[in-house]
Short mmCIF file of N, CA and C in Angstrom, two decimals:
data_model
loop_
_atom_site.label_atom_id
_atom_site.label_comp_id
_atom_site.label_asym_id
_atom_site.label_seq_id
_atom_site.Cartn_x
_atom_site.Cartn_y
_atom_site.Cartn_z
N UNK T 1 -5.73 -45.75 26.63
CA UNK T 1 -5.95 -44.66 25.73
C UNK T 1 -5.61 -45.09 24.32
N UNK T 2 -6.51 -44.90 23.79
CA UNK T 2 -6.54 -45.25 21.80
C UNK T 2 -5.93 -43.85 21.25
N UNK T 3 -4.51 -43.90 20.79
CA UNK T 3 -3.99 -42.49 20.14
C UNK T 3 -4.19 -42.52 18.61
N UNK T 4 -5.34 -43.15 17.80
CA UNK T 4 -5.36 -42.86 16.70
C UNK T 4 -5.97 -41.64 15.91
N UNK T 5 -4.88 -41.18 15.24
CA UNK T 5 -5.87 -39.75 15.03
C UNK T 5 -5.70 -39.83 13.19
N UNK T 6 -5.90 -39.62 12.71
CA UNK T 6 -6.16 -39.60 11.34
C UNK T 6 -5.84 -38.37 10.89
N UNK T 7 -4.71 -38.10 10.06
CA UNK T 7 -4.23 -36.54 9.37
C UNK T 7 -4.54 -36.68 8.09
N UNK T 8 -5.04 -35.43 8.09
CA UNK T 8 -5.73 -35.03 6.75
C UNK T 8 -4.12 -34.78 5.52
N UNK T 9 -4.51 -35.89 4.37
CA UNK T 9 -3.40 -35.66 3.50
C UNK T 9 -3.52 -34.23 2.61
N UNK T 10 -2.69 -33.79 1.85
CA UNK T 10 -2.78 -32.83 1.03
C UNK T 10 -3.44 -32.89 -0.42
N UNK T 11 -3.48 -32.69 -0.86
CA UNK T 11 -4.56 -32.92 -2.61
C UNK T 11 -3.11 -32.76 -3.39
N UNK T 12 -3.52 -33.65 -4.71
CA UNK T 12 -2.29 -34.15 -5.66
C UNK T 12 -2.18 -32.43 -6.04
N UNK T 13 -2.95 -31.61 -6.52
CA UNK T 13 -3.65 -29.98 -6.87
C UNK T 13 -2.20 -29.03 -6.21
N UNK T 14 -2.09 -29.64 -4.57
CA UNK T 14 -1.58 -28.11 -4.39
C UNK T 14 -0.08 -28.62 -4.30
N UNK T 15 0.71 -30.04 -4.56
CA UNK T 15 1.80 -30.05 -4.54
C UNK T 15 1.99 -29.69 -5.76
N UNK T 16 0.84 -29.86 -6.68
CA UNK T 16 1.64 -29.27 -7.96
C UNK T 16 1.30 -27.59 -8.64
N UNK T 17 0.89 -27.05 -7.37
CA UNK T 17 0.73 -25.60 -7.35
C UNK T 17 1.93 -24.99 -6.66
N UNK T 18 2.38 -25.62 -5.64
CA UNK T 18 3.51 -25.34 -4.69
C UNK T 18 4.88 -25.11 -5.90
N UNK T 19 4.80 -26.50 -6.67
CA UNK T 19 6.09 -26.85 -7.74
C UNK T 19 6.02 -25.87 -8.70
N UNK T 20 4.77 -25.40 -8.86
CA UNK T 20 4.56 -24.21 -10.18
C UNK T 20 5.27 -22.73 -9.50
N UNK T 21 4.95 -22.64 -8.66
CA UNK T 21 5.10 -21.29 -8.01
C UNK T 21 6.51 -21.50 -7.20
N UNK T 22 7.32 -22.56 -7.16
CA UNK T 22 8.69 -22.61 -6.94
C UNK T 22 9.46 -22.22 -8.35
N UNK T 23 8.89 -23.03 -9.20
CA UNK T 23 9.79 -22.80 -10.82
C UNK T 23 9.57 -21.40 -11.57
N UNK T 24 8.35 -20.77 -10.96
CA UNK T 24 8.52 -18.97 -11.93
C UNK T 24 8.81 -18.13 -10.81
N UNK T 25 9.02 -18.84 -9.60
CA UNK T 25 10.16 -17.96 -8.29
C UNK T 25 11.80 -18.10 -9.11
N UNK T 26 12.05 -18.95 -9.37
CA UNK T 26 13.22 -19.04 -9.81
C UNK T 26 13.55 -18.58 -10.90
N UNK T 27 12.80 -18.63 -11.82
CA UNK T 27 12.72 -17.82 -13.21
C UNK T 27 13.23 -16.49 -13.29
N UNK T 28 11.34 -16.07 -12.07
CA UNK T 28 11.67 -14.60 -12.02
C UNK T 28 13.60 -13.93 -11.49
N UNK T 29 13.96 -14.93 -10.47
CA UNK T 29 15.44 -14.31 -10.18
C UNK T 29 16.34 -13.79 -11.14
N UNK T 30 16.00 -15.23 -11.91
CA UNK T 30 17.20 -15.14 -13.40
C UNK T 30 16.58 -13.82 -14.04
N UNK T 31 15.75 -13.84 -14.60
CA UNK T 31 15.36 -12.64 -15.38
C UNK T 31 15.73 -11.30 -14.89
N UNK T 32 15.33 -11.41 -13.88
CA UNK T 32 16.19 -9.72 -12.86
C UNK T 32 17.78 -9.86 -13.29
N UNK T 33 18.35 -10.93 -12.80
CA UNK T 33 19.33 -11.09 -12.86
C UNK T 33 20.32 -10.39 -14.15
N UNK T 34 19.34 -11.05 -15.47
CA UNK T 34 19.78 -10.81 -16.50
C UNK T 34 19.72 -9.46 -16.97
N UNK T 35 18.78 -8.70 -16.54
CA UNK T 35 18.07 -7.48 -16.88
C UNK T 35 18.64 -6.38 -16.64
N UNK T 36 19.40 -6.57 -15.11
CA UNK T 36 20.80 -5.89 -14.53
C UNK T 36 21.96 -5.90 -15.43
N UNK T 37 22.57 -6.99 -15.39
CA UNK T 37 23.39 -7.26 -16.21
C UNK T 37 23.71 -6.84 -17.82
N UNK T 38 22.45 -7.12 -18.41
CA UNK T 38 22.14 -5.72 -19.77
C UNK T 38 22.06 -4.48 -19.59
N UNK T 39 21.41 -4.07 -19.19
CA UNK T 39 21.45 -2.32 -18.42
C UNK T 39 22.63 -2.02 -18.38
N UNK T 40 23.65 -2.68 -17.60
CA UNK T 40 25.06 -2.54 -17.05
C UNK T 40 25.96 -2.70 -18.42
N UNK T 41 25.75 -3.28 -19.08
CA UNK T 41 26.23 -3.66 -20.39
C UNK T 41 26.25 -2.73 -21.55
N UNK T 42 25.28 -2.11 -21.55
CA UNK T 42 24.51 -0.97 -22.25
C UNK T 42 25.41 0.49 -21.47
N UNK T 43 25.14 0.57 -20.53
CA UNK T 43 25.73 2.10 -19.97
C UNK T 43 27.44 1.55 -20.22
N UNK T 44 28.14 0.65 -19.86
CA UNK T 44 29.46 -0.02 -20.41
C UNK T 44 30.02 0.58 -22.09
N UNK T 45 29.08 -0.15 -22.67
CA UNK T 45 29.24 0.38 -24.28
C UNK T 45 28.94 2.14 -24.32
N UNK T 46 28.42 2.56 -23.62
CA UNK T 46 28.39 4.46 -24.07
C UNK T 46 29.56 5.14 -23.02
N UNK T 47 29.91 4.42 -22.03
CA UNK T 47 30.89 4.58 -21.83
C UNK T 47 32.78 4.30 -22.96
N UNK T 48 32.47 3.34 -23.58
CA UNK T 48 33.49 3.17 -24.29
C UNK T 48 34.29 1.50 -24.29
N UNK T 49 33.40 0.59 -23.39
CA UNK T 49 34.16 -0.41 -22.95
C UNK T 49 32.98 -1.05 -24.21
N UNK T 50 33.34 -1.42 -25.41
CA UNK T 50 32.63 -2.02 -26.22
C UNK T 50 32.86 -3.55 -26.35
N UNK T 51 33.81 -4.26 -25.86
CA UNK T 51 33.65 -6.16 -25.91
C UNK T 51 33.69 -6.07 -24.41
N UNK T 52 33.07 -6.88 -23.71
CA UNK T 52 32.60 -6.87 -22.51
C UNK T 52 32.18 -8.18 -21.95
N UNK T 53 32.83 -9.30 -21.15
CA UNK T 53 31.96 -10.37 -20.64
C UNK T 53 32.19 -10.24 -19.39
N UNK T 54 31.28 -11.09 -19.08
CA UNK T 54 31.18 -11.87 -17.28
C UNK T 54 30.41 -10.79 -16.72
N UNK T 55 29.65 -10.07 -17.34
CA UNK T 55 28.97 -9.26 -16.45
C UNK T 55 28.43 -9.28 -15.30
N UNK T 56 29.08 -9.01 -14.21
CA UNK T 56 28.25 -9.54 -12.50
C UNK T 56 27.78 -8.24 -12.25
N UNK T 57 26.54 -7.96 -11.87
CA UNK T 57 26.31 -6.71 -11.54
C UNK T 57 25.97 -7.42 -9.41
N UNK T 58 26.51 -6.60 -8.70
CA UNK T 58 26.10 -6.76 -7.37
C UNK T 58 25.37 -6.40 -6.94
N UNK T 59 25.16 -4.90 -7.05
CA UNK T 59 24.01 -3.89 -6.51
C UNK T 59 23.59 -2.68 -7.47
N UNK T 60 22.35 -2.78 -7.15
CA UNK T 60 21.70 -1.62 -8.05
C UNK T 60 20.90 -0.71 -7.14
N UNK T 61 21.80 0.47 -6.64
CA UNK T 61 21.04 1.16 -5.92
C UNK T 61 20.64 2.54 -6.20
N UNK T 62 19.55 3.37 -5.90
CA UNK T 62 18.57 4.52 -6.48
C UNK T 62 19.24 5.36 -5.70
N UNK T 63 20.24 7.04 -6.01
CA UNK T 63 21.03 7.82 -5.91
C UNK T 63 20.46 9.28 -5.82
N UNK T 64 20.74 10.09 -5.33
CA UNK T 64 20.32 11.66 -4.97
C UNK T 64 21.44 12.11 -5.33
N UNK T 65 21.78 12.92 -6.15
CA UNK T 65 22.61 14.14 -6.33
C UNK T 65 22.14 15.32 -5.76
N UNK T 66 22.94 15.50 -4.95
CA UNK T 66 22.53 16.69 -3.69
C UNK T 66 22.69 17.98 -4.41
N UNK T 67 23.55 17.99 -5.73
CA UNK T 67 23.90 19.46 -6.26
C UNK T 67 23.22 19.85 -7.02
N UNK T 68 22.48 19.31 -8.01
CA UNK T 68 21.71 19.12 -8.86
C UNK T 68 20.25 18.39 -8.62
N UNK T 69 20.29 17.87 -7.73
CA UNK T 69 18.76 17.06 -7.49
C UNK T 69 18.29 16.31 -8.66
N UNK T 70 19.47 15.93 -8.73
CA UNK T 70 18.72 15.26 -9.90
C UNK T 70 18.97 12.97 -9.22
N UNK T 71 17.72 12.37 -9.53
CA UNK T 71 17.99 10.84 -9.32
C UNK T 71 18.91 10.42 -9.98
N UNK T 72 19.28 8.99 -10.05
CA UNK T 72 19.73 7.92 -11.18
C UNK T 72 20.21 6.83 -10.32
N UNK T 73 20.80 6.11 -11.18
CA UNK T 73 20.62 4.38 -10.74
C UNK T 73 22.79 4.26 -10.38
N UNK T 74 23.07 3.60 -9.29
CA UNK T 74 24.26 3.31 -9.37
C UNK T 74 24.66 1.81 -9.21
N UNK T 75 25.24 1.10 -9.94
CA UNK T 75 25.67 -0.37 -10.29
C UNK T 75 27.23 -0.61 -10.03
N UNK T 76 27.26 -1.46 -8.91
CA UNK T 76 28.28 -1.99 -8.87
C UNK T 76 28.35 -3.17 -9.77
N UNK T 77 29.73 -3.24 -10.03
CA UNK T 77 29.65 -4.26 -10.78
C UNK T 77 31.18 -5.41 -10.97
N UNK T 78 31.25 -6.15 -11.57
CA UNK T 78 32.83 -6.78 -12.08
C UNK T 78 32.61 -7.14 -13.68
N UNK T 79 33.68 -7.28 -14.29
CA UNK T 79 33.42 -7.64 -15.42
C UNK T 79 34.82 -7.82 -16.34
N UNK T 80 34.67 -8.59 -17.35
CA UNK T 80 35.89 -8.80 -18.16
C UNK T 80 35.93 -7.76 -19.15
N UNK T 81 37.27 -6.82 -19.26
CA UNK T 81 37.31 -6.09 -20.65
C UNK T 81 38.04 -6.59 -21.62
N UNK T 82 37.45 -7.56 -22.85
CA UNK T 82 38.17 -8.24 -23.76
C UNK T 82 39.19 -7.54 -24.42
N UNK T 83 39.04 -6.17 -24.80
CA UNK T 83 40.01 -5.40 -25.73
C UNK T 83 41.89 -5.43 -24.87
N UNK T 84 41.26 -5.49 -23.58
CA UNK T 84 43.14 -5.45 -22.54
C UNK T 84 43.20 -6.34 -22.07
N UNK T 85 42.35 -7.81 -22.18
CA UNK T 85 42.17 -8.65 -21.19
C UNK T 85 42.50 -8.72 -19.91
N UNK T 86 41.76 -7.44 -19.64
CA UNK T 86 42.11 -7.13 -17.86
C UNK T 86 40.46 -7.41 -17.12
N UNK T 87 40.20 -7.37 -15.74
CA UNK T 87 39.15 -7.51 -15.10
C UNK T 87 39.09 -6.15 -14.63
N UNK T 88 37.91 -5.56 -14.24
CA UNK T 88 37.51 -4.41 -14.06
C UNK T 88 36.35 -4.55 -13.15
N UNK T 89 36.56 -3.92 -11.77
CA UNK T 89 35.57 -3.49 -11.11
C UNK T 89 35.25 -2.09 -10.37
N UNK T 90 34.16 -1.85 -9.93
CA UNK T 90 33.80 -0.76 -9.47
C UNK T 90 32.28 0.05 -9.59
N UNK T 91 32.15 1.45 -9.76
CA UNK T 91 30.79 1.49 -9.90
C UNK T 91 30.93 2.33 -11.07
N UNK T 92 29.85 2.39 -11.56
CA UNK T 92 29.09 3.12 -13.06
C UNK T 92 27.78 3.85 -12.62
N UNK T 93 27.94 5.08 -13.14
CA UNK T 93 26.59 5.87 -12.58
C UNK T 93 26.21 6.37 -13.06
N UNK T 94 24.78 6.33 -13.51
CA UNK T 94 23.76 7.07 -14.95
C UNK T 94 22.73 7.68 -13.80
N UNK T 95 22.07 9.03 -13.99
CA UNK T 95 21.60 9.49 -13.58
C UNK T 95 19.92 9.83 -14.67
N UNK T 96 18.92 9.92 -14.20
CA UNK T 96 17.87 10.29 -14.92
C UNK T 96 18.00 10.90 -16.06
N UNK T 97 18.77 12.39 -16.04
CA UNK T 97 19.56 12.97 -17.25
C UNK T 97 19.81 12.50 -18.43
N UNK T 98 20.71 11.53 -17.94
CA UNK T 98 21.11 10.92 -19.09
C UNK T 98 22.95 10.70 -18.92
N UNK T 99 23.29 11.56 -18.27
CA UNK T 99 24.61 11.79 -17.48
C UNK T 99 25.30 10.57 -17.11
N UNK T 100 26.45 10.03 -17.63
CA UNK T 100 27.13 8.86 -16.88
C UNK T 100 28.35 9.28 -16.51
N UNK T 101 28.86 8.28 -15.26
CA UNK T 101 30.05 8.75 -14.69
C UNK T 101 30.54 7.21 -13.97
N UNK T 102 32.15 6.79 -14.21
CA UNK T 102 32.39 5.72 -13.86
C UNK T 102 33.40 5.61 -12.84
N UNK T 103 33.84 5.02 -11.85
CA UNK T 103 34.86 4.68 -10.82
C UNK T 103 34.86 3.45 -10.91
N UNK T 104 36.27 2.97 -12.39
CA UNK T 104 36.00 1.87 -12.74
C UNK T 104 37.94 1.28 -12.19
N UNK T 105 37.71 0.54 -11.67
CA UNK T 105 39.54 -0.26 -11.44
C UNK T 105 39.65 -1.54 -12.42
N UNK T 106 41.04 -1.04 -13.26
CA UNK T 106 40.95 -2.15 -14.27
C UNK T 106 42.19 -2.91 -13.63
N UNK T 107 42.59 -4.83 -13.39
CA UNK T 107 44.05 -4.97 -13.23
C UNK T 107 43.97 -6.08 -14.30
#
């Protein structure tokens, strides 16, 4: 028995379609990433926490207020508050309204 079989190679085209569409996969992450992280930064400052680093936001999840019916967005998050140099985590919650409300732990 002759086992020669001949495999069809790939075209120079789609490894470098594969590499394109790996590098604006990764892009796109960061950009979400960042986009959270401003948002979170932004509702931070109208809250009152105005110098602010290390912004980690964890989760951004879409909220029902059962009393009011009203939506909005809730962000967990961690973050440095420069003014006490303490770390601060917990959640921050803006509602469609316009309404914010925080359950923030500073140590």
């Amino acid at each position: 028995m002759n086992n020669n079989v001949k495999v069809r190679q790939l075209p120079k085209k789609t490894f470098l379609y594969i590499a394109i569409l790996v590098i604006a996969g990764i892009l796109a992450v960061f950009i979400v990433k960042d986009g959270k992280a401003q948002k979170a930064t932004k509702i931070l400052t109208q809250l009152g926490f105005t110098k602010v680093s290390n912004v980690s936001v964890f989760s951004k999840t879409e909220f029902l207020n059962e009393g009011t019916n009203v939506k909005g967005y809730q962000y967990s998050l961690k973050f440095i508050d420069l003014t006490t140099q303490k770390e601060c985590r917990g959640f921050i919650l803006k509602d469609f309204k316009g309404k914010i409300a925080k359950d923030l732990e500073c140590k």
